GROMACS .gro file of C-alpha atoms in nm:
model
  328
    1MET     CA    1  12.926  21.598   7.582
    2THR     CA    2  13.154  21.804   7.794
    3PRO     CA    3  13.459  21.901   7.574
    4GLY     CA    4  13.765  21.692   7.667
    5PHE     CA    5  13.598  21.376   7.733
    6THR     CA    6  13.383  21.217   7.448
    7VAL     CA    7  13.146  20.923   7.502
    8ILE     CA    8  13.083  20.710   7.193
    9ARG     CA    9  12.785  20.470   7.194
   10ASP     CA   10  12.657  20.213   6.942
   11THR     CA   11  12.422  20.505   6.827
   12THR     CA   12  12.696  20.735   6.756
   13PRO     CA   13  12.730  20.786   6.382
   14ALA     CA   14  13.038  20.643   6.233
   15ALA     CA   15  13.145  20.983   6.094
   16ALA     CA   16  13.143  21.124   6.452
   17ILE     CA   17  13.398  20.860   6.570
   18PRO     CA   18  13.761  20.970   6.593
   19LYS     CA   19  13.940  20.694   6.392
   20GLY     CA   20  14.287  20.565   6.479
   21ALA     CA   21  14.263  20.583   6.852
   22VAL     CA   22  14.451  20.365   7.095
   23VAL     CA   23  14.194  20.188   7.337
   24ALA     CA   24  14.221  20.035   7.673
   25MET     CA   25  13.953  19.752   7.683
   26GLY     CA   26  13.770  19.606   7.993
   27ASN     CA   27  13.461  19.615   8.209
   28PHE     CA   28  13.636  19.846   8.443
   29ASP     CA   29  13.415  19.803   8.743
   30GLY     CA   30  13.570  20.029   9.009
   31VAL     CA   31  13.852  20.148   8.776
   32HIS     CA   32  14.107  19.994   9.031
   33LEU     CA   33  14.479  19.974   9.010
   34GLY     CA   34  14.473  19.670   8.777
   35HIS     CA   35  14.249  19.880   8.542
   36ARG     CA   36  14.472  20.178   8.577
   37ALA     CA   37  14.758  19.994   8.474
   38VAL     CA   38  14.583  19.901   8.135
   39ILE     CA   39  14.472  20.246   8.105
   40ALA     CA   40  14.831  20.380   8.157
   41ALA     CA   41  14.952  20.136   7.903
   42ALA     CA   42  14.690  20.281   7.651
   43LEU     CA   43  14.790  20.636   7.736
   44GLN     CA   44  15.155  20.569   7.691
   45MET     CA   45  15.087  20.411   7.358
   46GLY     CA   46  14.870  20.684   7.251
   47ARG     CA   47  15.151  20.941   7.327
   48ALA     CA   48  15.402  20.742   7.134
   49GLN     CA   49  15.176  20.716   6.835
   50GLY     CA   50  15.061  21.083   6.868
   51ARG     CA   51  14.700  20.946   6.893
   52PRO     CA   52  14.409  20.971   7.153
   53ALA     CA   53  14.349  20.706   7.398
   54LEU     CA   54  13.990  20.585   7.475
   55ALA     CA   55  13.847  20.337   7.699
   56VAL     CA   56  13.626  20.049   7.563
   57THR     CA   57  13.368  19.928   7.814
   58PHE     CA   58  13.042  19.745   7.824
   59GLU     CA   59  12.688  19.838   7.973
   60PRO     CA   60  12.522  19.677   8.140
   61HIS     CA   61  12.792  19.466   8.300
   62PRO     CA   62  12.804  19.127   8.119
   63ARG     CA   63  12.733  18.958   8.446
   64SER     CA   64  12.400  19.120   8.459
   65PHE     CA   65  12.317  18.996   8.123
   66PHE     CA   66  12.421  18.643   8.174
   67SER     CA   67  12.271  18.613   8.534
   68PRO     CA   68  11.984  18.875   8.547
   69ASN     CA   69  11.831  18.720   8.858
   70THR     CA   70  12.166  18.713   9.057
   71PRO     CA   71  12.216  19.028   9.262
   72GLN     CA   72  12.520  19.220   9.137
   73PHE     CA   73  12.713  19.437   9.363
   74ARG     CA   74  12.869  19.678   9.134
   75LEU     CA   75  13.161  19.901   9.249
   76THR     CA   76  13.058  20.166   9.004
   77ASP     CA   77  12.755  20.224   8.807
   78GLU     CA   78  12.787  20.354   8.455
   79ALA     CA   79  12.794  20.724   8.554
   80ALA     CA   80  13.047  20.673   8.839
   81LYS     CA   81  13.278  20.464   8.614
   82LEU     CA   82  13.281  20.728   8.331
   83ARG     CA   83  13.361  20.996   8.570
   84LEU     CA   84  13.654  20.799   8.711
   85LEU     CA   85  13.759  20.704   8.358
   86ALA     CA   86  13.740  21.073   8.268
   87GLY     CA   87  13.969  21.161   8.558
   88THR     CA   88  14.255  20.921   8.421
   89GLY     CA   89  14.345  21.140   8.138
   90LEU     CA   90  14.173  20.938   7.855
   91ALA     CA   91  14.021  21.140   7.582
   92GLY     CA   92  13.693  20.946   7.609
   93ALA     CA   93  13.507  20.617   7.636
   94VAL     CA   94  13.350  20.390   7.403
   95VAL     CA   95  13.039  20.230   7.571
   96MET     CA   96  12.910  19.921   7.401
   97THR     CA   97  12.569  19.788   7.484
   98PHE     CA   98  12.600  19.442   7.606
   99ASP     CA   99  12.291  19.264   7.469
  100LYS     CA  100  12.190  18.921   7.305
  101THR     CA  101  12.333  19.040   6.993
  102ARG     CA  102  12.672  19.149   7.134
  103ALA     CA  103  12.685  18.827   7.353
  104GLY     CA  104  12.651  18.623   7.038
  105THR     CA  105  12.923  18.784   6.831
  106THR     CA  106  13.233  18.594   6.776
  107ALA     CA  107  13.563  18.727   6.886
  108GLN     CA  108  13.684  18.746   6.542
  109ASP     CA  109  13.376  18.933   6.426
  110PHE     CA  110  13.421  19.167   6.726
  111ILE     CA  111  13.776  19.243   6.645
  112HIS     CA  112  13.708  19.316   6.275
  113HIS     CA  113  13.375  19.486   6.293
  114ASP     CA  114  13.362  19.673   6.625
  115LEU     CA  115  13.745  19.741   6.676
  116ILE     CA  116  13.896  19.767   6.313
  117GLU     CA  117  13.611  19.882   6.090
  118ARG     CA  118  13.399  20.103   6.331
  119LEU     CA  119  13.652  20.232   6.567
  120GLY     CA  120  13.973  20.200   6.328
  121ILE     CA  121  14.198  20.146   6.634
  122SER     CA  122  14.574  20.156   6.603
  123GLY     CA  123  14.656  19.995   6.938
  124ILE     CA  124  14.476  19.818   7.222
  125ALA     CA  125  14.581  19.755   7.589
  126VAL     CA  126  14.405  19.478   7.791
  127GLY     CA  127  14.461  19.299   8.112
  128TYR     CA  128  14.599  18.952   8.117
  129ASP     CA  129  14.265  18.786   8.202
  130PHE     CA  130  14.028  18.984   7.981
  131HIS     CA  131  13.813  18.772   7.740
  132PHE     CA  132  13.547  18.864   7.500
  133GLY     CA  133  13.324  18.743   7.232
  134LYS     CA  134  13.088  18.444   7.211
  135GLY     CA  135  13.181  18.175   7.467
  136ARG     CA  136  13.469  18.418   7.589
  137VAL     CA  137  13.698  18.278   7.313
  138GLY     CA  138  13.856  18.612   7.260
  139SER     CA  139  14.186  18.651   7.474
  140PRO     CA  140  14.491  18.855   7.499
  141SER     CA  141  14.671  18.596   7.316
  142LEU     CA  142  14.430  18.611   7.021
  143LEU     CA  143  14.477  18.985   7.004
  144VAL     CA  144  14.861  18.937   7.006
  145GLY     CA  145  14.821  18.678   6.738
  146GLU     CA  146  14.613  18.894   6.503
  147ALA     CA  147  14.809  19.231   6.560
  148PRO     CA  148  15.065  19.189   6.282
  149ARG     CA  149  14.817  19.114   6.020
  150LEU     CA  150  14.589  19.392   6.132
  151GLY     CA  151  14.864  19.638   6.182
  152ILE     CA  152  14.786  19.733   6.540
  153GLU     CA  153  14.983  19.739   6.861
  154VAL     CA  154  14.888  19.520   7.146
  155ASP     CA  155  14.984  19.548   7.506
  156VAL     CA  156  14.884  19.291   7.763
  157GLN     CA  157  14.916  19.393   8.117
  158PRO     CA  158  15.002  19.136   8.392
  159HIS     CA  159  14.797  19.128   8.724
  160VAL     CA  160  14.869  19.395   8.984
  161ASP     CA  161  14.956  19.268   9.334
  162ILE     CA  162  14.934  19.436   9.676
  163GLU     CA  163  15.143  19.243   9.945
  164GLU     CA  164  15.118  18.944   9.712
  165ARG     CA  165  14.747  18.961   9.680
  166PRO     CA  166  14.600  19.009   9.328
  167VAL     CA  167  14.385  19.322   9.290
  168SER     CA  168  14.048  19.254   9.150
  169SER     CA  169  13.699  19.384   9.149
  170SER     CA  170  13.584  19.092   9.335
  171ALA     CA  171  13.849  19.116   9.616
  172ILE     CA  172  13.741  19.485   9.654
  173ARG     CA  173  13.376  19.383   9.691
  174MET     CA  174  13.473  19.151   9.941
  175ALA     CA  175  13.679  19.396  10.134
  176LEU     CA  176  13.378  19.641  10.146
  177ALA     CA  177  13.159  19.362  10.251
  178GLU     CA  178  13.380  19.317  10.555
  179GLY     CA  179  13.431  19.673  10.623
  180GLN     CA  180  13.791  19.652  10.529
  181ILE     CA  181  13.809  20.015  10.408
  182GLU     CA  182  14.184  20.051  10.391
  183ASP     CA  183  14.213  19.734  10.173
  184ALA     CA  184  13.950  19.856   9.931
  185THR     CA  185  14.121  20.197   9.923
  186ALA     CA  186  14.467  20.048   9.857
  187MET     CA  187  14.331  19.817   9.556
  188LEU     CA  188  14.119  20.106   9.410
  189GLY     CA  189  14.417  20.364   9.437
  190GLY     CA  190  14.172  20.593   9.618
  191PRO     CA  191  13.866  20.595   9.827
  192TRP     CA  192  13.555  20.412   9.708
  193PHE     CA  193  13.268  20.654   9.654
  194VAL     CA  194  12.888  20.652   9.583
  195ALA     CA  195  12.682  20.925   9.435
  196GLY     CA  196  12.328  21.002   9.495
  197GLU     CA  197  12.053  21.255   9.554
  198VAL     CA  198  11.965  21.358   9.906
  199ILE     CA  199  11.609  21.249  10.009
  200HIS     CA  200  11.382  21.321  10.295
  201GLY     CA  201  11.402  21.077  10.577
  202GLU     CA  202  11.226  21.036  10.913
  203LYS     CA  203  11.423  21.349  11.038
  204ARG     CA  204  11.499  21.176  11.374
  205GLY     CA  205  11.860  21.296  11.365
  206ARG     CA  206  11.738  21.658  11.403
  207ASP     CA  207  11.593  21.549  11.732
  208LEU     CA  208  11.915  21.382  11.838
  209GLY     CA  209  12.137  21.677  11.749
  210TYR     CA  210  12.264  21.495  11.439
  211PRO     CA  211  12.060  21.599  11.130
  212THR     CA  212  12.167  21.383  10.841
  213ALA     CA  213  12.166  21.388  10.470
  214ASN     CA  214  12.015  21.062  10.331
  215ILE     CA  215  12.096  20.872  10.018
  216ARG     CA  216  11.932  20.556   9.895
  217LEU     CA  217  12.208  20.333   9.759
  218ASP     CA  218  12.161  20.058   9.497
  219LYS     CA  219  11.951  19.761   9.637
  220ASN     CA  220  12.256  19.529   9.565
  221CYS     CA  221  12.503  19.737   9.752
  222GLY     CA  222  12.714  19.494   9.940
  223LEU     CA  223  12.875  19.743  10.175
  224LYS     CA  224  12.915  19.623  10.544
  225HIS     CA  225  12.642  19.779  10.755
  226GLY     CA  226  12.809  20.028  11.010
  227ILE     CA  227  12.951  20.364  11.082
  228TYR     CA  228  13.209  20.527  10.852
  229ALA     CA  229  13.421  20.837  10.837
  230VAL     CA  230  13.338  21.000  10.508
  231ARG     CA  231  13.448  21.288  10.291
  232VAL     CA  232  13.169  21.433  10.086
  233GLY     CA  233  13.176  21.607   9.755
  234ARG     CA  234  12.922  21.893   9.671
  235GLY     CA  235  13.051  21.991   9.333
  236ALA     CA  236  13.408  22.115   9.393
  237GLU     CA  237  13.343  22.166   9.767
  238ARG     CA  238  13.471  21.896  10.013
  239LEU     CA  239  13.289  21.837  10.352
  240ASP     CA  240  13.378  21.593  10.628
  241GLY     CA  241  13.137  21.385  10.813
  242VAL     CA  242  13.025  21.056  10.979
  243ALA     CA  243  12.788  20.831  10.809
  244SER     CA  244  12.569  20.529  10.910
  245PHE     CA  245  12.481  20.261  10.645
  246GLY     CA  246  12.223  20.019  10.759
  247ARG     CA  247  11.889  19.931  10.882
  248ARG     CA  248  11.857  20.161  11.202
  249PRO     CA  249  11.792  19.871  11.443
  250THR     CA  250  11.740  20.106  11.732
  251PHE     CA  251  11.424  20.242  11.558
  252ASP     CA  252  11.287  20.071  11.268
  253ASN     CA  253  11.505  19.807  11.123
  254GLY     CA  254  11.392  19.927  10.776
  255ALA     CA  255  11.547  19.927  10.425
  256PRO     CA  256  11.922  20.000  10.410
  257LEU     CA  257  11.988  20.371  10.395
  258LEU     CA  258  12.300  20.587  10.390
  259GLU     CA  259  12.263  20.863  10.656
  260ILE     CA  260  12.540  21.139  10.657
  261PHE     CA  261  12.623  21.382  10.939
  262LEU     CA  262  12.827  21.651  10.806
  263PHE     CA  263  13.046  21.849  11.061
  264ASP     CA  264  13.013  22.218  11.109
  265PHE     CA  265  12.748  22.239  10.826
  266LYS     CA  266  12.400  22.378  10.828
  267ASP     CA  267  12.273  22.416  10.476
  268ASP     CA  268  11.955  22.246  10.323
  269LEU     CA  269  12.084  21.964  10.105
  270TYR     CA  270  11.735  21.814   9.988
  271GLY     CA  271  11.756  21.729   9.623
  272THR     CA  272  12.145  21.790   9.612
  273ALA     CA  273  12.361  21.535   9.431
  274LEU     CA  274  12.634  21.442   9.662
  275ASP     CA  275  12.957  21.213   9.621
  276VAL     CA  276  13.036  21.023   9.932
  277ALA     CA  277  13.387  20.873   9.972
  278PHE     CA  278  13.439  20.611  10.236
  279ILE     CA  279  13.771  20.692  10.434
  280ALA     CA  280  13.752  20.466  10.726
  281PHE     CA  281  13.534  20.208  10.893
  282ILE     CA  282  13.452  20.301  11.275
  283ARG     CA  283  13.221  20.021  11.406
  284ASP     CA  284  12.942  19.771  11.334
  285GLU     CA  285  12.580  19.879  11.330
  286LEU     CA  286  12.440  19.826  11.680
  287LYS     CA  287  12.093  19.836  11.851
  288PHE     CA  288  12.089  20.053  12.154
  289ASP     CA  289  11.863  20.021  12.468
  290SER     CA  290  11.802  20.402  12.489
  291VAL     CA  291  11.825  20.710  12.275
  292GLU     CA  292  12.062  20.850  12.533
  293ALA     CA  293  12.300  20.559  12.480
  294LEU     CA  294  12.289  20.597  12.116
  295VAL     CA  295  12.366  20.975  12.134
  296ARG     CA  296  12.665  20.892  12.360
  297GLN     CA  297  12.785  20.661  12.099
  298MET     CA  298  12.739  20.906  11.819
  299ASP     CA  299  12.945  21.152  12.011
  300ASP     CA  300  13.221  20.895  12.018
  301ASP     CA  301  13.170  20.799  11.655
  302SER     CA  302  13.210  21.168  11.551
  303ALA     CA  303  13.534  21.206  11.738
  304HIS     CA  304  13.682  20.895  11.572
  305ALA     CA  305  13.571  21.013  11.233
  306ARG     CA  306  13.726  21.354  11.273
  307ALA     CA  307  14.061  21.171  11.380
  308ALA     CA  308  14.040  20.937  11.077
  309LEU     CA  309  13.961  21.225  10.836
  310ALA     CA  310  14.243  21.439  10.978
  311ALA     CA  311  14.487  21.147  10.913
  312ALA     CA  312  14.377  21.152  10.554
  313PRO     CA  313  14.374  21.512  10.439
  314GLY     CA  314  14.238  21.553  10.080
  315ALA     CA  315  14.161  21.177  10.027
  316PHE     CA  316  13.896  21.182   9.754
  317PRO     CA  317  13.866  21.007   9.429
  318LYS     CA  318  13.990  21.185   9.108
  319LEU     CA  319  13.672  21.242   8.911
  320GLY     CA  320  13.642  21.390   8.569
  321THR     CA  321  13.353  21.558   8.410
  322VAL     CA  322  13.110  21.374   8.172
  323GLY     CA  323  12.801  21.515   8.025
  324PRO     CA  324  12.459  21.392   8.052
  325LEU     CA  325  12.432  21.033   7.984
  326SER     CA  326  12.242  20.949   7.668
  327PRO     CA  327  12.067  20.600   7.608
  328GLY     CA  328  12.278  20.319   7.478
   0.00000   0.00000   0.00000
């Protein structure tokens, strides 16, 4: 793994696990402001104790295990989540495989085997509503009650509100589904982003004067179909553009695709990995009666996107570096 951010898995030998760390525990989908409060508490506890702070998280998301046939719109897949966690200042992450065995582990066994014996934690921070263990019996109050006997410090963070509305992953999903990018950004503490490799498309954009970099998002992505102002990361480089996410009703009404037109850019991006941060929602996806009408609208969309990006200079998620993901 890349020095500075260690990823520990169930397969990591016990001898390679740094004992005595403070941990922030949660699913951390999106790594939003509520999650960041838990992480900040763990970092503060770690500094006070002179110990490293790690995240403890679970893959796949427990919802996917318990409801495998129900589509799950994840804000961050495992790779994106780890990159966001790496950007918070944590020393690493413990990624626990959520399977039948872990789902059947009692809260007490999880505390004693996973947290105390295997990780040797000295402290733990959790959110007020985090539950764990078989039947979700494990709770913040259980951790607080066990803390004196176990000799660990426990910090329970209250919910985080924005304008008297609780911040949650589900609230962010709803905001993205409605195209409320500003609300999602506020709850996340920065722009929501996706990552993917540029693939070949129909190349219609070239003929229209708007060549696009195309990325296929997860089939369960619940982002509202429409036009967005985006900021794109290619490594450390930042590029501004306008993007369409949807089915292209003017042409084929096909599978959803993210199509990005980058301003003042001419390089070949096929096969390149890009990070795409959504800065503003411009309009709904529409069907046009003619290509000429579509191009006129694209000109207008580009002007609106440039204005939105100019009003948000530098807006981009803070991402850390994580080495190649190994199997769980």
